[in-house]
Amino acid sequence: MIRFWIFTAFLISLGCYICVKAQDDFSSPVTCYKCMGTMVNSSCADPVNVNNISMKECPQGLCIKWTRKLGGIWYMERTCSDDLTIYISLIDRVCRTERNGNGYLCMCGKHLCNAANSPVTESLYIKTIAVTAVSLIFMVLQLIL
């Protein structure tokens, strides 16, 4: 029975470690693609040709891919979070829809990650759920055995 509690404590500690490591202060430099254009006939639109757009070394923060409607026209902007005045929490690998429904903002923390065609679905929640599920399976197995 003591093995069960030691193993359970280990799994909980591992889960906490993964959660803490996944949270970043985004103080490290990151290279992002930088462009802005309409979503039609633009070098910045999806699918993006990375050979036709510039790169920018961002001193800190995240890469941003922002799709928004301005004056009835849809635009795509790829840049660094430092270049924008946004009042939302920076969270790696998360997309957020604007309240008025006129756009969405995707954030990512890896070099040149803002060339993605679709929102990235991996998140801290998926990792946490996976660790919790594995922990529960092992706890049930320990009780049965």
mmCIF file of C-alpha atoms in Angstrom:
data_model
loop_
_atom_site.group_PDB
_atom_site.id
_atom_site.type_symbol
_atom_site.label_atom_id
_atom_site.label_comp_id
_atom_site.label_asym_id
_atom_site.label_seq_id
_atom_site.Cartn_x
_atom_site.Cartn_y
_atom_site.Cartn_z
ATOM 1 C CA MET A 1 0.000 0.000 0.000
ATOM 2 C CA ILE A 2 2.888 2.362 0.679
ATOM 3 C CA ARG A 3 4.063 1.847 -2.922
ATOM 4 C CA PHE A 4 0.679 3.092 -4.065
ATOM 5 C CA TRP A 5 0.975 6.372 -2.139
ATOM 6 C CA ILE A 6 4.590 6.931 -3.178
ATOM 7 C CA PHE A 7 3.669 6.377 -6.813
ATOM 8 C CA THR A 8 0.608 8.623 -6.510
ATOM 9 C CA ALA A 9 2.711 11.393 -4.954
ATOM 10 C CA PHE A 10 5.227 11.007 -7.774
ATOM 11 C CA LEU A 11 2.530 11.353 -10.454
ATOM 12 C CA ILE A 12 1.003 14.406 -8.783
ATOM 13 C CA SER A 13 4.456 15.997 -8.491
ATOM 14 C CA LEU A 14 5.129 15.237 -12.150
ATOM 15 C CA GLY A 15 1.835 16.855 -13.134
ATOM 16 C CA CYS A 16 2.627 19.978 -11.104
ATOM 17 C CA TYR A 17 6.114 20.153 -12.631
ATOM 18 C CA ILE A 18 4.682 19.948 -16.175
ATOM 19 C CA CYS A 19 2.163 22.703 -15.398
ATOM 20 C CA VAL A 20 4.825 25.010 -13.950
ATOM 21 C CA LYS A 21 7.270 24.360 -16.811
ATOM 22 C CA ALA A 22 4.548 25.001 -19.401
ATOM 23 C CA GLN A 23 3.978 28.490 -18.009
ATOM 24 C CA ASP A 24 6.512 30.925 -19.388
ATOM 25 C CA ASP A 25 7.159 34.581 -18.734
ATOM 26 C CA PHE A 26 7.966 35.055 -22.440
ATOM 27 C CA SER A 27 11.089 37.072 -21.632
ATOM 28 C CA SER A 28 13.275 35.179 -24.127
ATOM 29 C CA PRO A 29 13.776 36.481 -27.666
ATOM 30 C CA VAL A 30 11.709 34.864 -30.401
ATOM 31 C CA THR A 31 11.818 35.276 -34.190
ATOM 32 C CA CYS A 32 8.445 35.933 -35.830
ATOM 33 C CA TYR A 33 7.177 36.533 -39.329
ATOM 34 C CA LYS A 34 6.133 40.154 -39.916
ATOM 35 C CA CYS A 35 3.624 41.222 -42.554
ATOM 36 C CA MET A 36 0.176 42.701 -43.023
ATOM 37 C CA GLY A 37 -2.185 42.460 -45.959
ATOM 38 C CA THR A 38 -5.663 41.579 -47.076
ATOM 39 C CA MET A 39 -6.793 37.981 -46.867
ATOM 40 C CA VAL A 40 -7.128 37.897 -50.662
ATOM 41 C CA ASN A 41 -4.169 38.261 -53.046
ATOM 42 C CA SER A 42 -1.717 39.179 -50.302
ATOM 43 C CA SER A 43 1.675 37.695 -49.466
ATOM 44 C CA CYS A 44 0.547 37.649 -45.821
ATOM 45 C CA ALA A 45 -2.662 35.637 -46.406
ATOM 46 C CA ASP A 46 -2.992 31.873 -45.849
ATOM 47 C CA PRO A 47 -1.406 29.772 -47.142
ATOM 48 C CA VAL A 48 1.578 32.004 -46.517
ATOM 49 C CA ASN A 49 4.715 31.775 -48.636
ATOM 50 C CA VAL A 50 7.404 32.367 -46.020
ATOM 51 C CA ASN A 51 9.907 33.265 -48.743
ATOM 52 C CA ASN A 52 7.900 36.419 -49.534
ATOM 53 C CA ILE A 53 7.567 37.890 -46.034
ATOM 54 C CA SER A 54 10.094 39.307 -43.611
ATOM 55 C CA MET A 55 11.205 37.996 -40.248
ATOM 56 C CA LYS A 56 11.669 40.027 -37.092
ATOM 57 C CA GLU A 57 13.692 39.277 -33.973
ATOM 58 C CA CYS A 58 11.400 40.082 -31.063
ATOM 59 C CA PRO A 59 13.181 40.844 -27.774
ATOM 60 C CA GLN A 60 10.448 39.124 -25.762
ATOM 61 C CA GLY A 61 6.851 37.983 -25.939
ATOM 62 C CA LEU A 62 5.082 35.793 -28.471
ATOM 63 C CA CYS A 63 4.489 35.609 -32.197
ATOM 64 C CA ILE A 64 1.041 36.797 -33.247
ATOM 65 C CA LYS A 65 -1.209 35.915 -36.163
ATOM 66 C CA TRP A 66 -4.130 38.332 -36.149
ATOM 67 C CA THR A 67 -7.056 38.001 -38.537
ATOM 68 C CA ARG A 68 -9.439 40.945 -38.349
ATOM 69 C CA LYS A 69 -12.045 42.884 -40.257
ATOM 70 C CA LEU A 70 -11.355 46.581 -40.807
ATOM 71 C CA GLY A 71 -13.781 48.703 -42.809
ATOM 72 C CA GLY A 72 -15.500 45.615 -44.187
ATOM 73 C CA ILE A 73 -12.234 44.066 -45.451
ATOM 74 C CA TRP A 74 -10.518 41.073 -43.823
ATOM 75 C CA TYR A 75 -6.822 41.550 -43.029
ATOM 76 C CA MET A 76 -4.082 39.216 -41.819
ATOM 77 C CA GLU A 77 -1.231 40.487 -39.663
ATOM 78 C CA ARG A 78 1.747 38.470 -38.477
ATOM 79 C CA THR A 79 4.008 40.172 -35.951
ATOM 80 C CA CYS A 80 5.405 40.198 -32.392
ATOM 81 C CA SER A 81 3.231 40.772 -29.341
ATOM 82 C CA ASP A 82 5.520 43.710 -28.472
ATOM 83 C CA ASP A 83 4.385 45.488 -31.652
ATOM 84 C CA LEU A 84 0.741 45.531 -30.556
ATOM 85 C CA THR A 85 -1.108 47.193 -27.718
ATOM 86 C CA ILE A 86 -3.234 44.330 -26.448
ATOM 87 C CA TYR A 87 -4.807 43.964 -23.045
ATOM 88 C CA ILE A 88 -5.045 40.195 -22.799
ATOM 89 C CA SER A 89 -2.902 37.593 -21.104
ATOM 90 C CA LEU A 90 -0.214 36.137 -23.317
ATOM 91 C CA ILE A 91 -0.687 32.382 -23.462
ATOM 92 C CA ASP A 92 1.397 30.150 -25.699
ATOM 93 C CA ARG A 93 -0.510 28.150 -28.345
ATOM 94 C CA VAL A 94 -3.874 29.808 -27.799
ATOM 95 C CA CYS A 95 -6.295 31.540 -30.167
ATOM 96 C CA ARG A 96 -8.915 34.025 -29.024
ATOM 97 C CA THR A 97 -11.918 35.386 -30.872
ATOM 98 C CA GLU A 98 -12.646 39.085 -30.598
ATOM 99 C CA ARG A 99 -15.816 39.923 -28.682
ATOM 100 C CA ASN A 100 -17.457 41.602 -31.634
ATOM 101 C CA GLY A 101 -16.773 38.559 -33.840
ATOM 102 C CA ASN A 102 -14.688 40.575 -36.283
ATOM 103 C CA GLY A 103 -11.492 38.619 -35.910
ATOM 104 C CA TYR A 104 -9.299 36.303 -33.931
ATOM 105 C CA LEU A 105 -5.805 36.433 -32.511
ATOM 106 C CA CYS A 106 -3.487 33.425 -32.293
ATOM 107 C CA MET A 107 -0.370 33.465 -30.102
ATOM 108 C CA CYS A 108 2.613 31.111 -30.156
ATOM 109 C CA GLY A 109 6.037 31.095 -28.522
ATOM 110 C CA LYS A 110 8.258 29.111 -30.903
ATOM 111 C CA HIS A 111 10.484 30.634 -33.573
ATOM 112 C CA LEU A 112 8.572 31.444 -36.788
ATOM 113 C CA CYS A 113 5.415 29.742 -35.507
ATOM 114 C CA ASN A 114 3.025 32.425 -36.780
ATOM 115 C CA ALA A 115 3.066 30.983 -40.314
ATOM 116 C CA ALA A 116 0.535 28.310 -39.304
ATOM 117 C CA ASN A 117 -2.592 28.034 -41.450
ATOM 118 C CA SER A 118 -4.920 27.043 -38.626
ATOM 119 C CA PRO A 119 -5.159 27.644 -34.896
ATOM 120 C CA VAL A 120 -2.923 25.439 -32.785
ATOM 121 C CA THR A 121 -4.960 23.207 -30.500
ATOM 122 C CA GLU A 122 -2.327 21.937 -28.080
ATOM 123 C CA SER A 123 -2.528 23.638 -24.713
ATOM 124 C CA LEU A 124 -1.636 23.357 -21.082
ATOM 125 C CA TYR A 125 -5.103 21.932 -20.419
ATOM 126 C CA ILE A 126 -4.527 18.960 -22.711
ATOM 127 C CA LYS A 127 -1.249 18.167 -20.943
ATOM 128 C CA THR A 128 -2.879 18.479 -17.526
ATOM 129 C CA ILE A 129 -5.777 16.220 -18.508
ATOM 130 C CA ALA A 130 -3.350 13.625 -19.899
ATOM 131 C CA VAL A 131 -1.287 13.539 -16.694
ATOM 132 C CA THR A 132 -4.453 13.340 -14.590
ATOM 133 C CA ALA A 133 -5.843 10.476 -16.689
ATOM 134 C CA VAL A 134 -2.613 8.495 -16.430
ATOM 135 C CA SER A 135 -2.534 9.109 -12.670
ATOM 136 C CA LEU A 136 -6.094 7.841 -12.260
ATOM 137 C CA ILE A 137 -5.400 4.736 -14.337
ATOM 138 C CA PHE A 138 -2.378 3.858 -12.220
ATOM 139 C CA MET A 139 -4.276 4.511 -8.990
ATOM 140 C CA VAL A 140 -7.073 2.167 -10.084
ATOM 141 C CA LEU A 141 -4.554 -0.488 -11.131
ATOM 142 C CA GLN A 142 -2.805 -0.223 -7.766
ATOM 143 C CA LEU A 143 -6.109 -0.706 -5.949
ATOM 144 C CA ILE A 144 -7.027 -3.733 -8.072
ATOM 145 C CA LEU A 145 -3.633 -5.378 -7.767
#
